[in-house]
Amino acid sequence: MKRRNFGTNALQLAMAFILIFFGIILQTSGKDTVKNISLVLMLVPGIAMVIGFVMNYFTYPYYWSFPVILFCFCAACDVAVYFIAPFSLTTVSVVTMIVVDGLAALMGTLFHLLHADIIR
């Protein structure tokens, strides 16, 4: 990690670990309105941001491919969570998952663009 982009990398990892930490805390000690939803709404985007951190060091032909890859990864993680720790699939929970996955992909893309500008 270069000294110039330490702040961007530290911010991305801090956000990811905060999401992961609160997802685990809410899952283990909280009472969810929808069972296991904190795993989907916090843990999956946090893990996607950690994967996005690693993906920053690879080159993509177009910037639009990065959010698509992260969104697909989030959706795949949601499916994996559904099979490991089932939750109720209602219209509201599916729409919320899509919105949260989209926001995680956009945040990861923001960090990717910041990382590309800094190392350029």
Backbone atoms as SQL, in Angstrom:
CREATE TABLE atoms (id INTEGER PRIMARY KEY, chain TEXT, resi INTEGER, resn TEXT, atom TEXT, x REAL, y REAL, z REAL);
INSERT INTO atoms VALUES
  (1, 'A', 1, 'MET', 'N', 0.848, -1.173, 0.000),
  (2, 'A', 1, 'MET', 'CA', 0.000, 0.000, 0.000),
  (3, 'A', 1, 'MET', 'C', 0.898, 1.241, 0.000),
  (4, 'A', 2, 'LYS', 'N', 0.678, 2.094, -0.955),
  (5, 'A', 2, 'LYS', 'CA', 1.493, 3.293, -1.046),
  (6, 'A', 2, 'LYS', 'C', 1.036, 4.303, -0.008),
  (7, 'A', 3, 'ARG', 'N', 1.959, 5.132, 0.408),
  (8, 'A', 3, 'ARG', 'CA', 1.650, 6.121, 1.434),
  (9, 'A', 3, 'ARG', 'C', 0.611, 7.132, 0.929),
  (10, 'A', 4, 'ARG', 'N', 0.619, 7.418, -0.371),
  (11, 'A', 4, 'ARG', 'CA', -0.294, 8.417, -0.922),
  (12, 'A', 4, 'ARG', 'C', -1.753, 8.015, -0.795),
  (13, 'A', 5, 'ASN', 'N', -2.051, 6.736, -0.924),
  (14, 'A', 5, 'ASN', 'CA', -3.449, 6.316, -0.909),
  (15, 'A', 5, 'ASN', 'C', -3.833, 5.612, 0.385),
  (16, 'A', 6, 'PHE', 'N', -3.067, 5.827, 1.442),
  (17, 'A', 6, 'PHE', 'CA', -3.366, 5.185, 2.718),
  (18, 'A', 6, 'PHE', 'C', -4.725, 5.621, 3.253),
  (19, 'A', 7, 'GLY', 'N', -5.053, 6.912, 3.122),
  (20, 'A', 7, 'GLY', 'CA', -6.326, 7.421, 3.647),
  (21, 'A', 7, 'GLY', 'C', -7.530, 6.794, 2.968),
  (22, 'A', 8, 'THR', 'N', -7.484, 6.678, 1.662),
  (23, 'A', 8, 'THR', 'CA', -8.583, 6.069, 0.924),
  (24, 'A', 8, 'THR', 'C', -8.744, 4.607, 1.295),
  (25, 'A', 9, 'ASN', 'N', -7.635, 3.895, 1.355),
  (26, 'A', 9, 'ASN', 'CA', -7.704, 2.479, 1.718),
  (27, 'A', 9, 'ASN', 'C', -8.165, 2.289, 3.150),
  (28, 'A', 10, 'ALA', 'N', -7.678, 3.126, 4.051),
  (29, 'A', 10, 'ALA', 'CA', -8.079, 3.024, 5.459),
  (30, 'A', 10, 'ALA', 'C', -9.564, 3.319, 5.617),
  (31, 'A', 11, 'LEU', 'N', -10.084, 4.312, 4.896),
  (32, 'A', 11, 'LEU', 'CA', -11.504, 4.643, 4.979),
  (33, 'A', 11, 'LEU', 'C', -12.369, 3.508, 4.445),
  (34, 'A', 12, 'GLN', 'N', -11.963, 2.919, 3.340),
  (35, 'A', 12, 'GLN', 'CA', -12.731, 1.816, 2.775),
  (36, 'A', 12, 'GLN', 'C', -12.735, 0.623, 3.723),
  (37, 'A', 13, 'LEU', 'N', -11.586, 0.265, 4.260),
  (38, 'A', 13, 'LEU', 'CA', -11.536, -0.864, 5.190),
  (39, 'A', 13, 'LEU', 'C', -12.272, -0.564, 6.487),
  (40, 'A', 14, 'ALA', 'N', -12.196, 0.680, 6.968),
  (41, 'A', 14, 'ALA', 'CA', -12.926, 1.039, 8.194),
  (42, 'A', 14, 'ALA', 'C', -14.432, 0.896, 7.992),
  (43, 'A', 15, 'MET', 'N', -14.947, 1.396, 6.857),
  (44, 'A', 15, 'MET', 'CA', -16.379, 1.254, 6.584),
  (45, 'A', 15, 'MET', 'C', -16.774, -0.211, 6.472),
  (46, 'A', 16, 'ALA', 'N', -15.942, -1.007, 5.817),
  (47, 'A', 16, 'ALA', 'CA', -16.244, -2.430, 5.657),
  (48, 'A', 16, 'ALA', 'C', -16.269, -3.137, 7.000),
  (49, 'A', 17, 'PHE', 'N', -15.271, -2.888, 7.842),
  (50, 'A', 17, 'PHE', 'CA', -15.223, -3.576, 9.126),
  (51, 'A', 17, 'PHE', 'C', -16.300, -3.093, 10.089),
  (52, 'A', 18, 'ILE', 'N', -16.707, -1.821, 9.982),
  (53, 'A', 18, 'ILE', 'CA', -17.833, -1.335, 10.800),
  (54, 'A', 18, 'ILE', 'C', -19.116, -2.064, 10.404),
  (55, 'A', 19, 'LEU', 'N', -19.351, -2.195, 9.102),
  (56, 'A', 19, 'LEU', 'CA', -20.542, -2.930, 8.643),
  (57, 'A', 19, 'LEU', 'C', -20.502, -4.385, 9.092),
  (58, 'A', 20, 'ILE', 'N', -19.351, -5.016, 8.937),
  (59, 'A', 20, 'ILE', 'CA', -19.228, -6.418, 9.346),
  (60, 'A', 20, 'ILE', 'C', -19.425, -6.555, 10.851),
  (61, 'A', 21, 'PHE', 'N', -18.806, -5.674, 11.637),
  (62, 'A', 21, 'PHE', 'CA', -18.909, -5.725, 13.095),
  (63, 'A', 21, 'PHE', 'C', -20.361, -5.565, 13.550),
  (64, 'A', 22, 'PHE', 'N', -21.049, -4.530, 13.036),
  (65, 'A', 22, 'PHE', 'CA', -22.429, -4.319, 13.448),
  (66, 'A', 22, 'PHE', 'C', -23.361, -5.410, 12.927),
  (67, 'A', 23, 'GLY', 'N', -23.060, -5.959, 11.764),
  (68, 'A', 23, 'GLY', 'CA', -23.861, -7.075, 11.270),
  (69, 'A', 23, 'GLY', 'C', -23.775, -8.282, 12.182),
  (70, 'A', 24, 'ILE', 'N', -22.565, -8.579, 12.639),
  (71, 'A', 24, 'ILE', 'CA', -22.385, -9.721, 13.550),
  (72, 'A', 24, 'ILE', 'C', -23.006, -9.433, 14.908),
  (73, 'A', 25, 'ILE', 'N', -22.802, -8.215, 15.425),
  (74, 'A', 25, 'ILE', 'CA', -23.375, -7.853, 16.733),
  (75, 'A', 25, 'ILE', 'C', -24.892, -7.919, 16.696),
  (76, 'A', 26, 'LEU', 'N', -25.500, -7.341, 15.670),
  (77, 'A', 26, 'LEU', 'CA', -26.966, -7.372, 15.583),
  (78, 'A', 26, 'LEU', 'C', -27.493, -8.782, 15.367),
  (79, 'A', 27, 'GLN', 'N', -26.746, -9.598, 14.655),
  (80, 'A', 27, 'GLN', 'CA', -27.189, -10.972, 14.410),
  (81, 'A', 27, 'GLN', 'C', -27.140, -11.797, 15.685),
  (82, 'A', 28, 'THR', 'N', -26.093, -11.620, 16.492),
  (83, 'A', 28, 'THR', 'CA', -25.931, -12.460, 17.677),
  (84, 'A', 28, 'THR', 'C', -26.719, -11.970, 18.877),
  (85, 'A', 29, 'SER', 'N', -26.858, -10.648, 19.038),
  (86, 'A', 29, 'SER', 'CA', -27.500, -10.166, 20.257),
  (87, 'A', 29, 'SER', 'C', -28.787, -9.393, 20.027),
  (88, 'A', 30, 'GLY', 'N', -29.068, -9.008, 18.804),
  (89, 'A', 30, 'GLY', 'CA', -30.252, -8.213, 18.542),
  (90, 'A', 30, 'GLY', 'C', -31.457, -9.063, 18.196),
  (91, 'A', 31, 'LYS', 'N', -32.590, -8.415, 18.186),
  (92, 'A', 31, 'LYS', 'CA', -33.820, -9.076, 17.766),
  (93, 'A', 31, 'LYS', 'C', -34.256, -8.434, 16.456),
  (94, 'A', 32, 'ASP', 'N', -34.088, -9.179, 15.384),
  (95, 'A', 32, 'ASP', 'CA', -34.449, -8.667, 14.058),
  (96, 'A', 32, 'ASP', 'C', -35.944, -8.774, 13.843),
  (97, 'A', 33, 'THR', 'N', -36.500, -7.776, 13.169),
  (98, 'A', 33, 'THR', 'CA', -37.894, -7.859, 12.761),
  (99, 'A', 33, 'THR', 'C', -38.052, -8.968, 11.735),
  (100, 'A', 34, 'VAL', 'N', -37.123, -9.036, 10.794),
  (101, 'A', 34, 'VAL', 'CA', -37.060, -10.122, 9.833),
  (102, 'A', 34, 'VAL', 'C', -35.850, -10.972, 10.211),
  (103, 'A', 35, 'LYS', 'N', -36.046, -12.255, 10.409),
  (104, 'A', 35, 'LYS', 'CA', -34.981, -13.134, 10.876),
  (105, 'A', 35, 'LYS', 'C', -33.794, -13.121, 9.916),
  (106, 'A', 36, 'ASN', 'N', -32.594, -12.979, 10.460),
  (107, 'A', 36, 'ASN', 'CA', -31.309, -12.989, 9.743),
  (108, 'A', 36, 'ASN', 'C', -31.122, -11.841, 8.756),
  (109, 'A', 37, 'ILE', 'N', -31.907, -10.794, 8.854),
  (110, 'A', 37, 'ILE', 'CA', -31.802, -9.709, 7.874),
  (111, 'A', 37, 'ILE', 'C', -30.562, -8.855, 8.108),
  (112, 'A', 38, 'SER', 'N', -30.047, -8.818, 9.340),
  (113, 'A', 38, 'SER', 'CA', -28.838, -8.025, 9.578),
  (114, 'A', 38, 'SER', 'C', -27.631, -8.619, 8.856),
  (115, 'A', 39, 'LEU', 'N', -27.637, -9.928, 8.646),
  (116, 'A', 39, 'LEU', 'CA', -26.572, -10.538, 7.846),
  (117, 'A', 39, 'LEU', 'C', -26.609, -10.010, 6.423),
  (118, 'A', 40, 'VAL', 'N', -27.806, -9.892, 5.876),
  (119, 'A', 40, 'VAL', 'CA', -27.959, -9.469, 4.486),
  (120, 'A', 40, 'VAL', 'C', -27.693, -7.977, 4.325),
  (121, 'A', 41, 'LEU', 'N', -28.191, -7.160, 5.253),
  (122, 'A', 41, 'LEU', 'CA', -28.118, -5.719, 5.081),
  (123, 'A', 41, 'LEU', 'C', -26.816, -5.103, 5.559),
  (124, 'A', 42, 'MET', 'N', -26.038, -5.816, 6.359),
  (125, 'A', 42, 'MET', 'CA', -24.783, -5.242, 6.844),
  (126, 'A', 42, 'MET', 'C', -23.572, -6.104, 6.516),
  (127, 'A', 43, 'LEU', 'N', -23.673, -7.382, 6.752),
  (128, 'A', 43, 'LEU', 'CA', -22.520, -8.254, 6.565),
  (129, 'A', 43, 'LEU', 'C', -22.148, -8.404, 5.091),
  (130, 'A', 44, 'VAL', 'N', -23.127, -8.586, 4.228),
  (131, 'A', 44, 'VAL', 'CA', -22.855, -8.770, 2.797),
  (132, 'A', 44, 'VAL', 'C', -22.211, -7.525, 2.182),
  (133, 'A', 45, 'PRO', 'N', -22.749, -6.302, 2.402),
  (134, 'A', 45, 'PRO', 'CA', -22.046, -5.132, 1.843),
  (135, 'A', 45, 'PRO', 'C', -20.654, -4.935, 2.432),
  (136, 'A', 46, 'GLY', 'N', -20.476, -5.266, 3.714),
  (137, 'A', 46, 'GLY', 'CA', -19.147, -5.142, 4.314),
  (138, 'A', 46, 'GLY', 'C', -18.149, -6.075, 3.666),
  (139, 'A', 47, 'ILE', 'N', -18.565, -7.312, 3.435),
  (140, 'A', 47, 'ILE', 'CA', -17.686, -8.269, 2.768),
  (141, 'A', 47, 'ILE', 'C', -17.428, -7.835, 1.326),
  (142, 'A', 48, 'ALA', 'N', -18.453, -7.286, 0.665),
  (143, 'A', 48, 'ALA', 'CA', -18.272, -6.800, -0.705),
  (144, 'A', 48, 'ALA', 'C', -17.269, -5.650, -0.748),
  (145, 'A', 49, 'MET', 'N', -17.257, -4.807, 0.273),
  (146, 'A', 49, 'MET', 'CA', -16.290, -3.714, 0.299),
  (147, 'A', 49, 'MET', 'C', -14.871, -4.228, 0.528),
  (148, 'A', 50, 'VAL', 'N', -14.724, -5.278, 1.322),
  (149, 'A', 50, 'VAL', 'CA', -13.399, -5.872, 1.497),
  (150, 'A', 50, 'VAL', 'C', -12.930, -6.486, 0.175),
  (151, 'A', 51, 'ILE', 'N', -13.828, -7.188, -0.517),
  (152, 'A', 51, 'ILE', 'CA', -13.482, -7.736, -1.831),
  (153, 'A', 51, 'ILE', 'C', -13.177, -6.603, -2.812),
  (154, 'A', 52, 'GLY', 'N', -13.942, -5.504, -2.742),
  (155, 'A', 52, 'GLY', 'CA', -13.677, -4.343, -3.587),
  (156, 'A', 52, 'GLY', 'C', -12.312, -3.737, -3.310),
  (157, 'A', 53, 'PHE', 'N', -11.886, -3.785, -2.045),
  (158, 'A', 53, 'PHE', 'CA', -10.554, -3.301, -1.684),
  (159, 'A', 53, 'PHE', 'C', -9.484, -4.098, -2.422),
  (160, 'A', 54, 'VAL', 'N', -9.654, -5.403, -2.469),
  (161, 'A', 54, 'VAL', 'CA', -8.700, -6.250, -3.188),
  (162, 'A', 54, 'VAL', 'C', -8.809, -5.999, -4.692),
  (163, 'A', 55, 'MET', 'N', -10.032, -5.795, -5.186),
  (164, 'A', 55, 'MET', 'CA', -10.243, -5.584, -6.615),
  (165, 'A', 55, 'MET', 'C', -9.674, -4.252, -7.100),
  (166, 'A', 56, 'ASN', 'N', -9.406, -3.312, -6.182),
  (167, 'A', 56, 'ASN', 'CA', -8.830, -2.024, -6.580),
  (168, 'A', 56, 'ASN', 'C', -7.489, -2.174, -7.271),
  (169, 'A', 57, 'TYR', 'N', -6.799, -3.242, -6.993),
  (170, 'A', 57, 'TYR', 'CA', -5.459, -3.418, -7.545),
  (171, 'A', 57, 'TYR', 'C', -5.466, -4.095, -8.911),
  (172, 'A', 58, 'PHE', 'N', -6.657, -4.376, -9.447),
  (173, 'A', 58, 'PHE', 'CA', -6.767, -4.953, -10.782),
  (174, 'A', 58, 'PHE', 'C', -7.300, -3.894, -11.736),
  (175, 'A', 59, 'THR', 'N', -6.987, -4.023, -13.005),
  (176, 'A', 59, 'THR', 'CA', -7.421, -3.071, -14.018),
  (177, 'A', 59, 'THR', 'C', -8.623, -3.635, -14.759),
  (178, 'A', 60, 'TYR', 'N', -9.610, -2.791, -14.966),
  (179, 'A', 60, 'TYR', 'CA', -10.812, -3.179, -15.700),
  (180, 'A', 60, 'TYR', 'C', -10.902, -2.332, -16.955),
  (181, 'A', 61, 'PRO', 'N', -11.402, -2.906, -18.062),
  (182, 'A', 61, 'PRO', 'CA', -11.428, -2.146, -19.314),
  (183, 'A', 61, 'PRO', 'C', -12.359, -0.936, -19.249),
  (184, 'A', 62, 'TYR', 'N', -13.432, -1.031, -18.485),
  (185, 'A', 62, 'TYR', 'CA', -14.387, 0.073, -18.371),
  (186, 'A', 62, 'TYR', 'C', -14.754, 0.237, -16.903),
  (187, 'A', 63, 'TYR', 'N', -15.046, 1.473, -16.510),
  (188, 'A', 63, 'TYR', 'CA', -15.424, 1.712, -15.116),
  (189, 'A', 63, 'TYR', 'C', -16.802, 1.151, -14.781),
  (190, 'A', 64, 'TRP', 'N', -17.668, 1.005, -15.783),
  (191, 'A', 64, 'TRP', 'CA', -19.011, 0.486, -15.484),
  (192, 'A', 64, 'TRP', 'C', -18.979, -0.986, -15.128),
  (193, 'A', 65, 'SER', 'N', -17.917, -1.699, -15.502),
  (194, 'A', 65, 'SER', 'CA', -17.854, -3.127, -15.174),
  (195, 'A', 65, 'SER', 'C', -17.616, -3.357, -13.687),
  (196, 'A', 66, 'PHE', 'N', -16.977, -2.419, -13.002),
  (197, 'A', 66, 'PHE', 'CA', -16.689, -2.585, -11.582),
  (198, 'A', 66, 'PHE', 'C', -17.964, -2.646, -10.728),
  (199, 'A', 67, 'PRO', 'N', -18.914, -1.693, -10.870),
  (200, 'A', 67, 'PRO', 'CA', -20.135, -1.821, -10.058),
  (201, 'A', 67, 'PRO', 'C', -20.973, -3.040, -10.419),
  (202, 'A', 68, 'VAL', 'N', -20.944, -3.455, -11.682),
  (203, 'A', 68, 'VAL', 'CA', -21.696, -4.648, -12.083),
  (204, 'A', 68, 'VAL', 'C', -21.118, -5.883, -11.399),
  (205, 'A', 69, 'ILE', 'N', -19.783, -5.980, -11.360),
  (206, 'A', 69, 'ILE', 'CA', -19.136, -7.117, -10.707),
  (207, 'A', 69, 'ILE', 'C', -19.461, -7.121, -9.214),
  (208, 'A', 70, 'LEU', 'N', -19.356, -5.958, -8.552),
  (209, 'A', 70, 'LEU', 'CA', -19.653, -5.897, -7.119),
  (210, 'A', 70, 'LEU', 'C', -21.125, -6.198, -6.830),
  (211, 'A', 71, 'PHE', 'N', -22.034, -5.697, -7.676),
  (212, 'A', 71, 'PHE', 'CA', -23.458, -5.972, -7.465),
  (213, 'A', 71, 'PHE', 'C', -23.742, -7.463, -7.611),
  (214, 'A', 72, 'CYS', 'N', -23.150, -8.090, -8.618),
  (215, 'A', 72, 'CYS', 'CA', -23.342, -9.540, -8.794),
  (216, 'A', 72, 'CYS', 'C', -22.776, -10.315, -7.611),
  (217, 'A', 73, 'PHE', 'N', -21.641, -9.862, -7.089),
  (218, 'A', 73, 'PHE', 'CA', -21.065, -10.514, -5.921),
  (219, 'A', 73, 'PHE', 'C', -21.992, -10.380, -4.709),
  (220, 'A', 74, 'CYS', 'N', -22.554, -9.183, -4.508),
  (221, 'A', 74, 'CYS', 'CA', -23.491, -8.972, -3.393),
  (222, 'A', 74, 'CYS', 'C', -24.723, -9.859, -3.548),
  (223, 'A', 75, 'ALA', 'N', -25.256, -9.936, -4.761),
  (224, 'A', 75, 'ALA', 'CA', -26.440, -10.771, -4.993),
  (225, 'A', 75, 'ALA', 'C', -26.120, -12.245, -4.735),
  (226, 'A', 76, 'ALA', 'N', -24.945, -12.695, -5.156),
  (227, 'A', 76, 'ALA', 'CA', -24.543, -14.082, -4.902),
  (228, 'A', 76, 'ALA', 'C', -24.394, -14.337, -3.405),
  (229, 'A', 77, 'CYS', 'N', -23.843, -13.366, -2.682),
  (230, 'A', 77, 'CYS', 'CA', -23.726, -13.512, -1.221),
  (231, 'A', 77, 'CYS', 'C', -25.093, -13.531, -0.558),
  (232, 'A', 78, 'ASP', 'N', -26.037, -12.741, -1.065),
  (233, 'A', 78, 'ASP', 'CA', -27.399, -12.774, -0.522),
  (234, 'A', 78, 'ASP', 'C', -28.026, -14.157, -0.693),
  (235, 'A', 79, 'VAL', 'N', -27.819, -14.755, -1.854),
  (236, 'A', 79, 'VAL', 'CA', -28.340, -16.101, -2.109),
  (237, 'A', 79, 'VAL', 'C', -27.676, -17.102, -1.172),
  (238, 'A', 80, 'ALA', 'N', -26.355, -16.969, -0.982),
  (239, 'A', 80, 'ALA', 'CA', -25.645, -17.877, -0.070),
  (240, 'A', 80, 'ALA', 'C', -26.153, -17.723, 1.357),
  (241, 'A', 81, 'VAL', 'N', -26.369, -16.480, 1.798),
  (242, 'A', 81, 'VAL', 'CA', -26.908, -16.251, 3.145),
  (243, 'A', 81, 'VAL', 'C', -28.303, -16.851, 3.261),
  (244, 'A', 82, 'TYR', 'N', -29.104, -16.731, 2.200),
  (245, 'A', 82, 'TYR', 'CA', -30.457, -17.289, 2.248),
  (246, 'A', 82, 'TYR', 'C', -30.430, -18.805, 2.457),
  (247, 'A', 83, 'PHE', 'N', -29.472, -19.490, 1.827),
  (248, 'A', 83, 'PHE', 'CA', -29.399, -20.936, 1.998),
  (249, 'A', 83, 'PHE', 'C', -28.757, -21.338, 3.326),
  (250, 'A', 84, 'ILE', 'N', -27.845, -20.519, 3.842),
  (251, 'A', 84, 'ILE', 'CA', -27.186, -20.836, 5.112),
  (252, 'A', 84, 'ILE', 'C', -28.053, -20.434, 6.302),
  (253, 'A', 85, 'ALA', 'N', -28.573, -19.223, 6.287),
  (254, 'A', 85, 'ALA', 'CA', -29.404, -18.707, 7.378),
  (255, 'A', 85, 'ALA', 'C', -30.667, -18.117, 6.773),
  (256, 'A', 86, 'PRO', 'N', -31.691, -18.924, 6.550),
  (257, 'A', 86, 'PRO', 'CA', -32.883, -18.460, 5.822),
  (258, 'A', 86, 'PRO', 'C', -33.568, -17.261, 6.475),
  (259, 'A', 87, 'PHE', 'N', -34.110, -16.415, 5.639),
  (260, 'A', 87, 'PHE', 'CA', -34.904, -15.268, 6.069),
  (261, 'A', 87, 'PHE', 'C', -36.129, -15.213, 5.178),
  (262, 'A', 88, 'SER', 'N', -37.124, -14.432, 5.609),
  (263, 'A', 88, 'SER', 'CA', -38.366, -14.402, 4.829),
  (264, 'A', 88, 'SER', 'C', -38.195, -13.509, 3.606),
  (265, 'A', 89, 'LEU', 'N', -38.618, -14.031, 2.476),
  (266, 'A', 89, 'LEU', 'CA', -38.542, -13.285, 1.223),
  (267, 'A', 89, 'LEU', 'C', -39.879, -12.625, 0.951),
  (268, 'A', 90, 'THR', 'N', -39.981, -11.373, 1.341),
  (269, 'A', 90, 'THR', 'CA', -41.157, -10.580, 1.018),
  (270, 'A', 90, 'THR', 'C', -40.747, -9.554, -0.033),
  (271, 'A', 91, 'THR', 'N', -41.712, -8.878, -0.585),
  (272, 'A', 91, 'THR', 'CA', -41.413, -7.855, -1.588),
  (273, 'A', 91, 'THR', 'C', -40.536, -6.762, -0.987),
  (274, 'A', 92, 'VAL', 'N', -40.839, -6.367, 0.235),
  (275, 'A', 92, 'VAL', 'CA', -40.067, -5.304, 0.893),
  (276, 'A', 92, 'VAL', 'C', -38.623, -5.755, 1.130),
  (277, 'A', 93, 'SER', 'N', -38.425, -6.989, 1.579),
  (278, 'A', 93, 'SER', 'CA', -37.052, -7.444, 1.844),
  (279, 'A', 93, 'SER', 'C', -36.255, -7.602, 0.556),
  (280, 'A', 94, 'VAL', 'N', -36.889, -8.045, -0.515),
  (281, 'A', 94, 'VAL', 'CA', -36.179, -8.188, -1.798),
  (282, 'A', 94, 'VAL', 'C', -35.800, -6.817, -2.357),
  (283, 'A', 95, 'VAL', 'N', -36.722, -5.858, -2.308),
  (284, 'A', 95, 'VAL', 'CA', -36.417, -4.505, -2.789),
  (285, 'A', 95, 'VAL', 'C', -35.319, -3.882, -1.937),
  (286, 'A', 96, 'THR', 'N', -35.377, -4.083, -0.628),
  (287, 'A', 96, 'THR', 'CA', -34.342, -3.560, 0.265),
  (288, 'A', 96, 'THR', 'C', -32.992, -4.180, -0.037),
  (289, 'A', 97, 'MET', 'N', -32.954, -5.483, -0.295),
  (290, 'A', 97, 'MET', 'CA', -31.696, -6.141, -0.651),
  (291, 'A', 97, 'MET', 'C', -31.122, -5.571, -1.939),
  (292, 'A', 98, 'ILE', 'N', -31.961, -5.353, -2.936),
  (293, 'A', 98, 'ILE', 'CA', -31.493, -4.812, -4.212),
  (294, 'A', 98, 'ILE', 'C', -30.935, -3.406, -4.023),
  (295, 'A', 99, 'VAL', 'N', -31.630, -2.582, -3.239),
  (296, 'A', 99, 'VAL', 'CA', -31.166, -1.211, -2.990),
  (297, 'A', 99, 'VAL', 'C', -29.846, -1.216, -2.215),
  (298, 'A', 100, 'VAL', 'N', -29.757, -2.040, -1.172),
  (299, 'A', 100, 'VAL', 'CA', -28.523, -2.109, -0.375),
  (300, 'A', 100, 'VAL', 'C', -27.365, -2.658, -1.214),
  (301, 'A', 101, 'ASP', 'N', -27.622, -3.664, -2.033),
  (302, 'A', 101, 'ASP', 'CA', -26.576, -4.190, -2.914),
  (303, 'A', 101, 'ASP', 'C', -26.119, -3.134, -3.917),
  (304, 'A', 102, 'GLY', 'N', -27.062, -2.378, -4.451),
  (305, 'A', 102, 'GLY', 'CA', -26.707, -1.299, -5.372),
  (306, 'A', 102, 'GLY', 'C', -25.874, -0.223, -4.697),
  (307, 'A', 103, 'LEU', 'N', -26.251, 0.149, -3.468),
  (308, 'A', 103, 'LEU', 'CA', -25.471, 1.146, -2.736),
  (309, 'A', 103, 'LEU', 'C', -24.073, 0.631, -2.407),
  (310, 'A', 104, 'ALA', 'N', -23.962, -0.630, -2.039),
  (311, 'A', 104, 'ALA', 'CA', -22.640, -1.207, -1.758),
  (312, 'A', 104, 'ALA', 'C', -21.785, -1.210, -3.023),
  (313, 'A', 105, 'ALA', 'N', -22.385, -1.530, -4.167),
  (314, 'A', 105, 'ALA', 'CA', -21.638, -1.518, -5.425),
  (315, 'A', 105, 'ALA', 'C', -21.208, -0.101, -5.789),
  (316, 'A', 106, 'LEU', 'N', -22.073, 0.886, -5.544),
  (317, 'A', 106, 'LEU', 'CA', -21.706, 2.271, -5.841),
  (318, 'A', 106, 'LEU', 'C', -20.621, 2.785, -4.898),
  (319, 'A', 107, 'MET', 'N', -20.708, 2.412, -3.615),
  (320, 'A', 107, 'MET', 'CA', -19.656, 2.821, -2.675),
  (321, 'A', 107, 'MET', 'C', -18.320, 2.187, -3.041),
  (322, 'A', 108, 'GLY', 'N', -18.357, 0.916, -3.412),
  (323, 'A', 108, 'GLY', 'CA', -17.127, 0.260, -3.846),
  (324, 'A', 108, 'GLY', 'C', -16.553, 0.906, -5.094),
  (325, 'A', 109, 'THR', 'N', -17.422, 1.319, -6.004),
  (326, 'A', 109, 'THR', 'CA', -16.975, 1.998, -7.218),
  (327, 'A', 109, 'THR', 'C', -16.380, 3.357, -6.890),
  (328, 'A', 110, 'LEU', 'N', -16.981, 4.072, -5.934),
  (329, 'A', 110, 'LEU', 'CA', -16.431, 5.356, -5.512),
  (330, 'A', 110, 'LEU', 'C', -15.005, 5.178, -5.008),
  (331, 'A', 111, 'PHE', 'N', -14.780, 4.178, -4.176),
  (332, 'A', 111, 'PHE', 'CA', -13.436, 3.939, -3.675),
  (333, 'A', 111, 'PHE', 'C', -12.495, 3.499, -4.799),
  (334, 'A', 112, 'HIS', 'N', -13.018, 2.746, -5.751),
  (335, 'A', 112, 'HIS', 'CA', -12.206, 2.323, -6.895),
  (336, 'A', 112, 'HIS', 'C', -11.769, 3.533, -7.717),
  (337, 'A', 113, 'LEU', 'N', -12.683, 4.463, -7.941),
  (338, 'A', 113, 'LEU', 'CA', -12.343, 5.662, -8.705),
  (339, 'A', 113, 'LEU', 'C', -11.366, 6.546, -7.930),
  (340, 'A', 114, 'LEU', 'N', -11.571, 6.677, -6.617),
  (341, 'A', 114, 'LEU', 'CA', -10.625, 7.435, -5.801),
  (342, 'A', 114, 'LEU', 'C', -9.238, 6.797, -5.840),
  (343, 'A', 115, 'HIS', 'N', -9.221, 5.509, -5.746),
  (344, 'A', 115, 'HIS', 'CA', -7.951, 4.782, -5.780),
  (345, 'A', 115, 'HIS', 'C', -7.264, 4.983, -7.122),
  (346, 'A', 116, 'ALA', 'N', -8.027, 4.945, -8.216),
  (347, 'A', 116, 'ALA', 'CA', -7.443, 5.134, -9.553),
  (348, 'A', 116, 'ALA', 'C', -6.919, 6.557, -9.728),
  (349, 'A', 117, 'ASP', 'N', -7.634, 7.557, -9.185),
  (350, 'A', 117, 'ASP', 'CA', -7.172, 8.941, -9.298),
  (351, 'A', 117, 'ASP', 'C', -5.913, 9.187, -8.484),
  (352, 'A', 118, 'ILE', 'N', -5.827, 8.543, -7.331),
  (353, 'A', 118, 'ILE', 'CA', -4.691, 8.776, -6.463),
  (354, 'A', 118, 'ILE', 'C', -3.420, 8.137, -7.027),
  (355, 'A', 119, 'ILE', 'N', -3.546, 6.913, -7.574),
  (356, 'A', 119, 'ILE', 'CA', -2.334, 6.258, -8.052),
  (357, 'A', 119, 'ILE', 'C', -1.932, 6.704, -9.449),
  (358, 'A', 120, 'ARG', 'N', -2.791, 7.486, -10.106),
  (359, 'A', 120, 'ARG', 'CA', -2.471, 7.954, -11.451),
  (360, 'A', 120, 'ARG', 'C', -1.427, 9.011, -11.449);
